[in-house]
Each structure stands twice: as C-alpha cells, then as structure tokens.
Amino acid sequence: MLTKSIPSLFTVGNLFLGVLSIILAFSGEHGIAAVLVIVAMLLDGLDGRVARALNAQSEFGKELDSLSDVISFGVAPAFIMYVVAFNDPTVISPAFAWIVTAIFPICGALRLARFNVVAGTPGYFIGLPIPAAGGVLCTLALFVNDINVYVLLVSTVLLSYLMVSTVKYPNFKKAGIPKAAIWITPIIVAAAILIAIKWPESISKMIFVPLLMYALYGLKKNVDGYFIRLRNLRRKNKRRGVDDTNSVNSDV
C-alpha cells in the first residue's frame, strides 16, 4: 500500500510547490517563486515515471496529477507574470491584465482535460504541455526589465494558444526509471531544491532557454506545415488548370 502511494507523494509535492510559488510571488520573491515552478516540473516528470516503475499507475493518480498541474503550471506562472509585469494600471488596463492572466490557466485546464480524454499521437503531445508553458511563462517574467511589457502580454497569449492548439510536441515520457534506481529520486529532488535556493534567478534564466526552444519547436513545425499545405494547394490548382486547358483543347 505504501509503495502505491509513493507516486502521489511526488504529485502532492508538485502541488505544494505551486501553492508556495503563488504565496512567494505576492511576497515579492519572484526569483524563488519561478524556481519553485521549475522544481515542481521535476516532480511532475518523476511521478509518472515512478508510478510506471512501481506498477502503481491509477486513475486517482492521473486526476490528482492534472489538478496539481493546473495550480503549479497554470495559476502560479500566471500570477508570477501578473505581479511582475501586468500589475501597473498606468501601463496596462487592469481589466485587460486580469483577462490575459486568467486566459493562461484556463487554456492550461482545457489542455489537460483534452489530454485526459482524447487519445494522442504516439510519441507526441497534441498542444504545448502545460508544464513547459508554465515554465516558459514564469522564467520569462524574470526578464521584465529587459523585455517590453507588451511583448510579455503577447507571449502570454501565444503560450495560451499553443496549449490548446493541435501543434505536435515531442513526448519524452517514455524515458522511464529503472526500479532499482527509484531510491535516488529523493536525492535528485533535494539537490535540485538546494541549487534552486542558492541561485534562484540564475537557474531560472538558464532553464528558460531550453524551455523556450521546445515551445518554439512546435510553433516552427506548425508554420512549416502551413507553408507545405499552401505549396501543395498551389500545385494542385496548377495541375487542375493544366487539366482544364487540355480538356478545352480536346473538345475543340
């Protein structure tokens, strides 16, 4: 029974860090708040792998994971961005800031609901996973002094759209953990927390780069697919025009 509960402990830890991140964001500790979201991503990545290694997968764990993800990677990053960049009525209309902030966790919840009920493509996620979107958003907020606030607004809306889009993203969840190596996972988590506390903003900004590349990868694939479809449509129309011309000539 205890073994079956271990994956849920990782998920509850993910949720705890998400709630703590929200509290710290409103306390002005933006760097630590962002890095707690990153550590929550680590726990989120481990809970499923530990569950598979222990053969402890369950519907309860799946639902708990989704509920935790909404808080840790939807609500928490949105609050961090709001407090850091959108909470100035002289720059942004408060109502507009509230709407943009609310859109992000709403799209995250829709993304998770779709993931739970719709079969995806093997090896891929449909839509940007909410942990990646939340990780990009909370670390992007740390660049508020270097990036125009309107760029941050557009980025928040774009990340929200990517979560509910049909863009395909690589799925790395198949990389499992050997059962014999499960004992080392608490050590990894503890080390990550210590490093995060020691260098909160530096670590967060370093994590930002690979997360952003992952988010842009799917966007690039979507744009490439659009141009491929457009090129194929033009070729099809061109062939149809040639066929119509030949048909007219044969009738004459």
PDB file of C-alpha atoms in Angstrom, residues 18-225:
ATOM      1  CA  GLY A  18       2.824  25.512  -6.832  1.00  0.00           C
ATOM      2  CA  VAL A  19       0.879  26.973  -3.898  1.00  0.00           C
ATOM      3  CA  LEU A  20       4.099  28.142  -2.241  1.00  0.00           C
ATOM      4  CA  SER A  21       5.135  29.774  -5.519  1.00  0.00           C
ATOM      5  CA  ILE A  22       1.915  31.827  -5.575  1.00  0.00           C
ATOM      6  CA  ILE A  23       2.496  32.986  -1.978  1.00  0.00           C
ATOM      7  CA  LEU A  24       6.097  33.978  -2.719  1.00  0.00           C
ATOM      8  CA  ALA A  25       5.071  35.830  -5.887  1.00  0.00           C
ATOM      9  CA  PHE A  26       2.775  38.089  -3.884  1.00  0.00           C
ATOM     10  CA  SER A  27       5.515  38.483  -1.260  1.00  0.00           C
ATOM     11  CA  GLY A  28       7.892  39.900  -3.860  1.00  0.00           C
ATOM     12  CA  GLU A  29      10.146  36.823  -4.068  1.00  0.00           C
ATOM     13  CA  HIS A  30       9.756  36.441  -7.820  1.00  0.00           C
ATOM     14  CA  GLY A  31      13.011  34.572  -8.454  1.00  0.00           C
ATOM     15  CA  ILE A  32      12.318  31.926  -5.812  1.00  0.00           C
ATOM     16  CA  ALA A  33       8.669  31.691  -6.952  1.00  0.00           C
ATOM     17  CA  ALA A  34       9.804  30.962 -10.518  1.00  0.00           C
ATOM     18  CA  VAL A  35      12.385  28.398  -9.472  1.00  0.00           C
ATOM     19  CA  LEU A  36       9.791  26.554  -7.360  1.00  0.00           C
ATOM     20  CA  VAL A  37       7.737  26.104 -10.533  1.00  0.00           C
ATOM     21  CA  ILE A  38      10.850  24.617 -12.183  1.00  0.00           C
ATOM     22  CA  VAL A  39      11.341  22.201  -9.269  1.00  0.00           C
ATOM     23  CA  ALA A  40       7.632  21.325  -9.497  1.00  0.00           C
ATOM     24  CA  MET A  41       8.290  20.424 -13.151  1.00  0.00           C
ATOM     25  CA  LEU A  42      10.937  17.974 -11.948  1.00  0.00           C
ATOM     26  CA  LEU A  43       8.469  16.367  -9.539  1.00  0.00           C
ATOM     27  CA  ASP A  44       5.836  16.254 -12.271  1.00  0.00           C
ATOM     28  CA  GLY A  45       8.269  14.462 -14.555  1.00  0.00           C
ATOM     29  CA  LEU A  46       9.165  11.951 -11.854  1.00  0.00           C
ATOM     30  CA  ASP A  47       5.713  10.978 -10.553  1.00  0.00           C
ATOM     31  CA  GLY A  48       4.609   9.224 -13.736  1.00  0.00           C
ATOM     32  CA  ARG A  49       7.971   7.501 -14.208  1.00  0.00           C
ATOM     33  CA  VAL A  50       7.993   6.299 -10.603  1.00  0.00           C
ATOM     34  CA  ALA A  51       4.405   5.065 -10.973  1.00  0.00           C
ATOM     35  CA  ARG A  52       5.334   3.043 -14.065  1.00  0.00           C
ATOM     36  CA  ALA A  53       8.475   1.677 -12.437  1.00  0.00           C
ATOM     37  CA  LEU A  54       6.483   0.545  -9.375  1.00  0.00           C
ATOM     38  CA  ASN A  55       3.476  -0.536 -11.455  1.00  0.00           C
ATOM     39  CA  ALA A  56       1.418   1.860  -9.351  1.00  0.00           C
ATOM     40  CA  GLN A  57      -0.474   3.729 -12.075  1.00  0.00           C
ATOM     41  CA  SER A  58      -4.088   4.578 -11.226  1.00  0.00           C
ATOM     42  CA  GLU A  59      -6.962   6.826 -12.275  1.00  0.00           C
ATOM     43  CA  PHE A  60      -6.702   8.560  -8.903  1.00  0.00           C
ATOM     44  CA  GLY A  61      -3.070   9.454  -9.589  1.00  0.00           C
ATOM     45  CA  LYS A  62      -3.930  10.669 -13.084  1.00  0.00           C
ATOM     46  CA  GLU A  63      -6.661  13.013 -11.835  1.00  0.00           C
ATOM     47  CA  LEU A  64      -4.528  14.262  -8.936  1.00  0.00           C
ATOM     48  CA  ASP A  65      -1.709  14.987 -11.353  1.00  0.00           C
ATOM     49  CA  SER A  66      -3.981  17.075 -13.605  1.00  0.00           C
ATOM     50  CA  LEU A  67      -5.394  19.074 -10.691  1.00  0.00           C
ATOM     51  CA  SER A  68      -1.890  19.744  -9.369  1.00  0.00           C
ATOM     52  CA  ASP A  69      -0.658  20.810 -12.808  1.00  0.00           C
ATOM     53  CA  VAL A  70      -3.409  23.426 -13.139  1.00  0.00           C
ATOM     54  CA  ILE A  71      -2.176  25.083  -9.937  1.00  0.00           C
ATOM     55  CA  SER A  72       1.588  24.666 -10.350  1.00  0.00           C
ATOM     56  CA  PHE A  73       1.899  25.339 -14.087  1.00  0.00           C
ATOM     57  CA  GLY A  74      -1.260  27.314 -14.818  1.00  0.00           C
ATOM     58  CA  VAL A  75      -2.210  29.527 -11.884  1.00  0.00           C
ATOM     59  CA  ALA A  76       1.255  30.008 -10.333  1.00  0.00           C
ATOM     60  CA  PRO A  77       3.101  31.164 -13.508  1.00  0.00           C
ATOM     61  CA  ALA A  78       0.174  33.422 -14.450  1.00  0.00           C
ATOM     62  CA  PHE A  79       0.271  35.060 -11.016  1.00  0.00           C
ATOM     63  CA  ILE A  80       4.047  35.497 -11.210  1.00  0.00           C
ATOM     64  CA  MET A  81       3.732  37.242 -14.574  1.00  0.00           C
ATOM     65  CA  TYR A  82       0.821  39.372 -13.335  1.00  0.00           C
ATOM     66  CA  VAL A  83       2.632  40.545 -10.201  1.00  0.00           C
ATOM     67  CA  VAL A  84       5.903  41.203 -12.022  1.00  0.00           C
ATOM     68  CA  ALA A  85       4.709  42.779 -15.279  1.00  0.00           C
ATOM     69  CA  PHE A  86       0.945  43.345 -15.521  1.00  0.00           C
ATOM     70  CA  ASN A  87       0.169  44.922 -12.147  1.00  0.00           C
ATOM     71  CA  ASP A  88       0.728  48.536 -13.190  1.00  0.00           C
ATOM     72  CA  PRO A  89      -2.513  50.389 -14.116  1.00  0.00           C
ATOM     73  CA  THR A  90      -0.515  53.246 -15.653  1.00  0.00           C
ATOM     74  CA  VAL A  91       0.855  50.871 -18.314  1.00  0.00           C
ATOM     75  CA  ILE A  92      -1.903  48.266 -18.810  1.00  0.00           C
ATOM     76  CA  SER A  93      -5.628  48.487 -18.206  1.00  0.00           C
ATOM     77  CA  PRO A  94      -6.378  46.404 -15.073  1.00  0.00           C
ATOM     78  CA  ALA A  95      -9.320  44.653 -16.754  1.00  0.00           C
ATOM     79  CA  PHE A  96      -7.153  43.688 -19.744  1.00  0.00           C
ATOM     80  CA  ALA A  97      -4.381  42.454 -17.432  1.00  0.00           C
ATOM     81  CA  TRP A  98      -6.882  40.331 -15.486  1.00  0.00           C
ATOM     82  CA  ILE A  99      -8.250  38.785 -18.685  1.00  0.00           C
ATOM     83  CA  VAL A 100      -4.815  37.903 -20.090  1.00  0.00           C
ATOM     84  CA  THR A 101      -3.760  36.481 -16.713  1.00  0.00           C
ATOM     85  CA  ALA A 102      -6.927  34.366 -16.458  1.00  0.00           C
ATOM     86  CA  ILE A 103      -6.683  33.082 -20.049  1.00  0.00           C
ATOM     87  CA  PHE A 104      -3.439  31.226 -19.326  1.00  0.00           C
ATOM     88  CA  PRO A 105      -4.671  28.837 -16.576  1.00  0.00           C
ATOM     89  CA  ILE A 106      -7.993  28.432 -18.403  1.00  0.00           C
ATOM     90  CA  CYS A 107      -6.208  27.239 -21.553  1.00  0.00           C
ATOM     91  CA  GLY A 108      -3.996  25.049 -19.366  1.00  0.00           C
ATOM     92  CA  ALA A 109      -7.063  23.409 -17.808  1.00  0.00           C
ATOM     93  CA  LEU A 110      -8.578  22.855 -21.276  1.00  0.00           C
ATOM     94  CA  ARG A 111      -5.288  21.337 -22.443  1.00  0.00           C
ATOM     95  CA  LEU A 112      -5.235  18.898 -19.512  1.00  0.00           C
ATOM     96  CA  ALA A 113      -8.896  17.955 -19.958  1.00  0.00           C
ATOM     97  CA  ARG A 114      -8.277  17.178 -23.628  1.00  0.00           C
ATOM     98  CA  PHE A 115      -5.169  15.173 -22.758  1.00  0.00           C
ATOM     99  CA  ASN A 116      -7.176  13.042 -20.329  1.00  0.00           C
ATOM    100  CA  VAL A 117      -9.998  12.171 -22.726  1.00  0.00           C
ATOM    101  CA  VAL A 118      -8.524  12.316 -26.255  1.00  0.00           C
ATOM    102  CA  ALA A 119      -6.043   9.722 -27.482  1.00  0.00           C
ATOM    103  CA  GLY A 120      -2.907  11.456 -28.709  1.00  0.00           C
ATOM    104  CA  THR A 121      -0.377  10.577 -31.399  1.00  0.00           C
ATOM    105  CA  PRO A 122       2.220   8.024 -30.185  1.00  0.00           C
ATOM    106  CA  GLY A 123       5.446   9.816 -29.306  1.00  0.00           C
ATOM    107  CA  TYR A 124       3.856  13.264 -29.383  1.00  0.00           C
ATOM    108  CA  PHE A 125       1.765  15.634 -27.301  1.00  0.00           C
ATOM    109  CA  ILE A 126      -1.054  17.498 -29.017  1.00  0.00           C
ATOM    110  CA  GLY A 127      -0.588  21.090 -27.922  1.00  0.00           C
ATOM    111  CA  LEU A 128       2.166  22.528 -25.766  1.00  0.00           C
ATOM    112  CA  PRO A 129       2.249  20.637 -22.432  1.00  0.00           C
ATOM    113  CA  ILE A 130       1.225  22.862 -19.526  1.00  0.00           C
ATOM    114  CA  PRO A 131       4.456  22.252 -17.520  1.00  0.00           C
ATOM    115  CA  ALA A 132       6.528  23.563 -20.442  1.00  0.00           C
ATOM    116  CA  ALA A 133       4.179  26.531 -20.991  1.00  0.00           C
ATOM    117  CA  GLY A 134       4.215  27.370 -17.277  1.00  0.00           C
ATOM    118  CA  GLY A 135       7.987  27.035 -17.130  1.00  0.00           C
ATOM    119  CA  VAL A 136       8.442  29.424 -20.050  1.00  0.00           C
ATOM    120  CA  LEU A 137       5.989  31.956 -18.595  1.00  0.00           C
ATOM    121  CA  CYS A 138       7.402  32.094 -15.057  1.00  0.00           C
ATOM    122  CA  THR A 139      11.018  32.346 -16.249  1.00  0.00           C
ATOM    123  CA  LEU A 140      10.098  34.869 -18.941  1.00  0.00           C
ATOM    124  CA  ALA A 141       8.696  37.089 -16.178  1.00  0.00           C
ATOM    125  CA  LEU A 142      12.210  37.413 -14.735  1.00  0.00           C
ATOM    126  CA  PHE A 143      13.258  39.323 -17.870  1.00  0.00           C
ATOM    127  CA  VAL A 144      10.705  42.069 -17.199  1.00  0.00           C
ATOM    128  CA  ASN A 145      13.430  44.733 -17.087  1.00  0.00           C
ATOM    129  CA  ASP A 146      14.778  43.666 -20.476  1.00  0.00           C
ATOM    130  CA  ILE A 147      11.574  42.951 -22.421  1.00  0.00           C
ATOM    131  CA  ASN A 148       8.744  45.363 -23.209  1.00  0.00           C
ATOM    132  CA  VAL A 149       5.614  44.624 -21.206  1.00  0.00           C
ATOM    133  CA  TYR A 150       3.503  44.393 -24.372  1.00  0.00           C
ATOM    134  CA  VAL A 151       5.814  41.674 -25.680  1.00  0.00           C
ATOM    135  CA  LEU A 152       5.175  39.820 -22.422  1.00  0.00           C
ATOM    136  CA  LEU A 153       1.419  40.231 -22.954  1.00  0.00           C
ATOM    137  CA  VAL A 154       1.630  38.808 -26.465  1.00  0.00           C
ATOM    138  CA  SER A 155       3.873  35.982 -25.259  1.00  0.00           C
ATOM    139  CA  THR A 156       1.346  35.048 -22.557  1.00  0.00           C
ATOM    140  CA  VAL A 157      -1.484  34.901 -25.094  1.00  0.00           C
ATOM    141  CA  LEU A 158       0.688  32.934 -27.560  1.00  0.00           C
ATOM    142  CA  LEU A 159       1.632  30.356 -24.926  1.00  0.00           C
ATOM    143  CA  SER A 160      -2.062  30.050 -24.008  1.00  0.00           C
ATOM    144  CA  TYR A 161      -2.937  29.411 -27.650  1.00  0.00           C
ATOM    145  CA  LEU A 162      -0.153  26.833 -28.105  1.00  0.00           C
ATOM    146  CA  MET A 163      -1.548  24.781 -25.215  1.00  0.00           C
ATOM    147  CA  VAL A 164      -4.978  24.402 -26.843  1.00  0.00           C
ATOM    148  CA  SER A 165      -3.629  24.178 -30.398  1.00  0.00           C
ATOM    149  CA  THR A 166      -3.129  20.985 -32.388  1.00  0.00           C
ATOM    150  CA  VAL A 167       0.607  21.563 -32.745  1.00  0.00           C
ATOM    151  CA  LYS A 168       2.584  18.367 -32.093  1.00  0.00           C
ATOM    152  CA  TYR A 169       5.354  18.368 -29.493  1.00  0.00           C
ATOM    153  CA  PRO A 170       7.801  15.521 -28.790  1.00  0.00           C
ATOM    154  CA  ASN A 171       6.835  13.335 -25.857  1.00  0.00           C
ATOM    155  CA  PHE A 172       9.756  12.295 -23.655  1.00  0.00           C
ATOM    156  CA  LYS A 173       7.656  10.426 -21.092  1.00  0.00           C
ATOM    157  CA  LYS A 174       8.681   7.053 -22.484  1.00  0.00           C
ATOM    158  CA  ALA A 175      12.087   7.524 -20.897  1.00  0.00           C
ATOM    159  CA  GLY A 176      11.488   5.556 -17.716  1.00  0.00           C
ATOM    160  CA  ILE A 177      13.315   4.997 -14.430  1.00  0.00           C
ATOM    161  CA  PRO A 178      14.655   1.528 -13.537  1.00  0.00           C
ATOM    162  CA  LYS A 179      13.017   0.205 -10.394  1.00  0.00           C
ATOM    163  CA  ALA A 180      16.406  -0.237  -8.769  1.00  0.00           C
ATOM    164  CA  ALA A 181      17.172   3.475  -9.237  1.00  0.00           C
ATOM    165  CA  ILE A 182      13.994   4.826  -7.601  1.00  0.00           C
ATOM    166  CA  TRP A 183      15.785   5.329  -4.285  1.00  0.00           C
ATOM    167  CA  ILE A 184      17.930   8.043  -5.873  1.00  0.00           C
ATOM    168  CA  THR A 185      14.986  10.242  -6.925  1.00  0.00           C
ATOM    169  CA  PRO A 186      14.588  11.931  -3.491  1.00  0.00           C
ATOM    170  CA  ILE A 187      18.283  12.790  -3.621  1.00  0.00           C
ATOM    171  CA  ILE A 188      17.852  14.358  -7.063  1.00  0.00           C
ATOM    172  CA  VAL A 189      14.890  16.399  -5.848  1.00  0.00           C
ATOM    173  CA  ALA A 190      16.736  17.529  -2.700  1.00  0.00           C
ATOM    174  CA  ALA A 191      19.779  18.538  -4.755  1.00  0.00           C
ATOM    175  CA  ALA A 192      17.569  20.466  -7.190  1.00  0.00           C
ATOM    176  CA  ILE A 193      15.890  22.349  -4.331  1.00  0.00           C
ATOM    177  CA  LEU A 194      19.251  23.247  -2.734  1.00  0.00           C
ATOM    178  CA  ILE A 195      20.660  24.513  -6.032  1.00  0.00           C
ATOM    179  CA  ALA A 196      17.450  26.436  -6.707  1.00  0.00           C
ATOM    180  CA  ILE A 197      17.547  28.142  -3.307  1.00  0.00           C
ATOM    181  CA  LYS A 198      21.239  29.013  -3.736  1.00  0.00           C
ATOM    182  CA  TRP A 199      20.914  30.590  -7.200  1.00  0.00           C
ATOM    183  CA  PRO A 200      17.166  31.154  -7.824  1.00  0.00           C
ATOM    184  CA  GLU A 201      17.153  33.700 -10.657  1.00  0.00           C
ATOM    185  CA  SER A 202      20.280  32.389 -12.386  1.00  0.00           C
ATOM    186  CA  ILE A 203      18.951  28.824 -12.518  1.00  0.00           C
ATOM    187  CA  SER A 204      15.530  30.003 -13.701  1.00  0.00           C
ATOM    188  CA  LYS A 205      17.010  32.054 -16.537  1.00  0.00           C
ATOM    189  CA  MET A 206      19.196  29.119 -17.592  1.00  0.00           C
ATOM    190  CA  ILE A 207      16.162  26.808 -17.700  1.00  0.00           C
ATOM    191  CA  PHE A 208      14.290  29.419 -19.774  1.00  0.00           C
ATOM    192  CA  VAL A 209      16.398  28.785 -22.894  1.00  0.00           C
ATOM    193  CA  PRO A 210      15.670  25.035 -23.443  1.00  0.00           C
ATOM    194  CA  LEU A 211      12.011  25.516 -22.485  1.00  0.00           C
ATOM    195  CA  LEU A 212      11.645  28.359 -24.993  1.00  0.00           C
ATOM    196  CA  MET A 213      13.324  26.271 -27.711  1.00  0.00           C
ATOM    197  CA  TYR A 214      10.863  23.441 -27.011  1.00  0.00           C
ATOM    198  CA  ALA A 215       7.887  25.826 -27.266  1.00  0.00           C
ATOM    199  CA  LEU A 216       9.214  27.395 -30.486  1.00  0.00           C
ATOM    200  CA  TYR A 217       9.909  23.956 -31.997  1.00  0.00           C
ATOM    201  CA  GLY A 218       6.217  23.143 -32.183  1.00  0.00           C
ATOM    202  CA  LEU A 219       5.407  26.621 -33.484  1.00  0.00           C
ATOM    203  CA  LYS A 220       8.001  26.228 -36.241  1.00  0.00           C
ATOM    204  CA  LYS A 221       6.599  22.807 -37.177  1.00  0.00           C
ATOM    205  CA  ASN A 222       3.135  24.352 -37.384  1.00  0.00           C
ATOM    206  CA  VAL A 223       4.347  27.199 -39.629  1.00  0.00           C
ATOM    207  CA  ASP A 224       6.310  24.768 -41.813  1.00  0.00           C
ATOM    208  CA  GLY A 225       3.207  22.591 -42.126  1.00  0.00           C
TER     209      GLY A 225
END
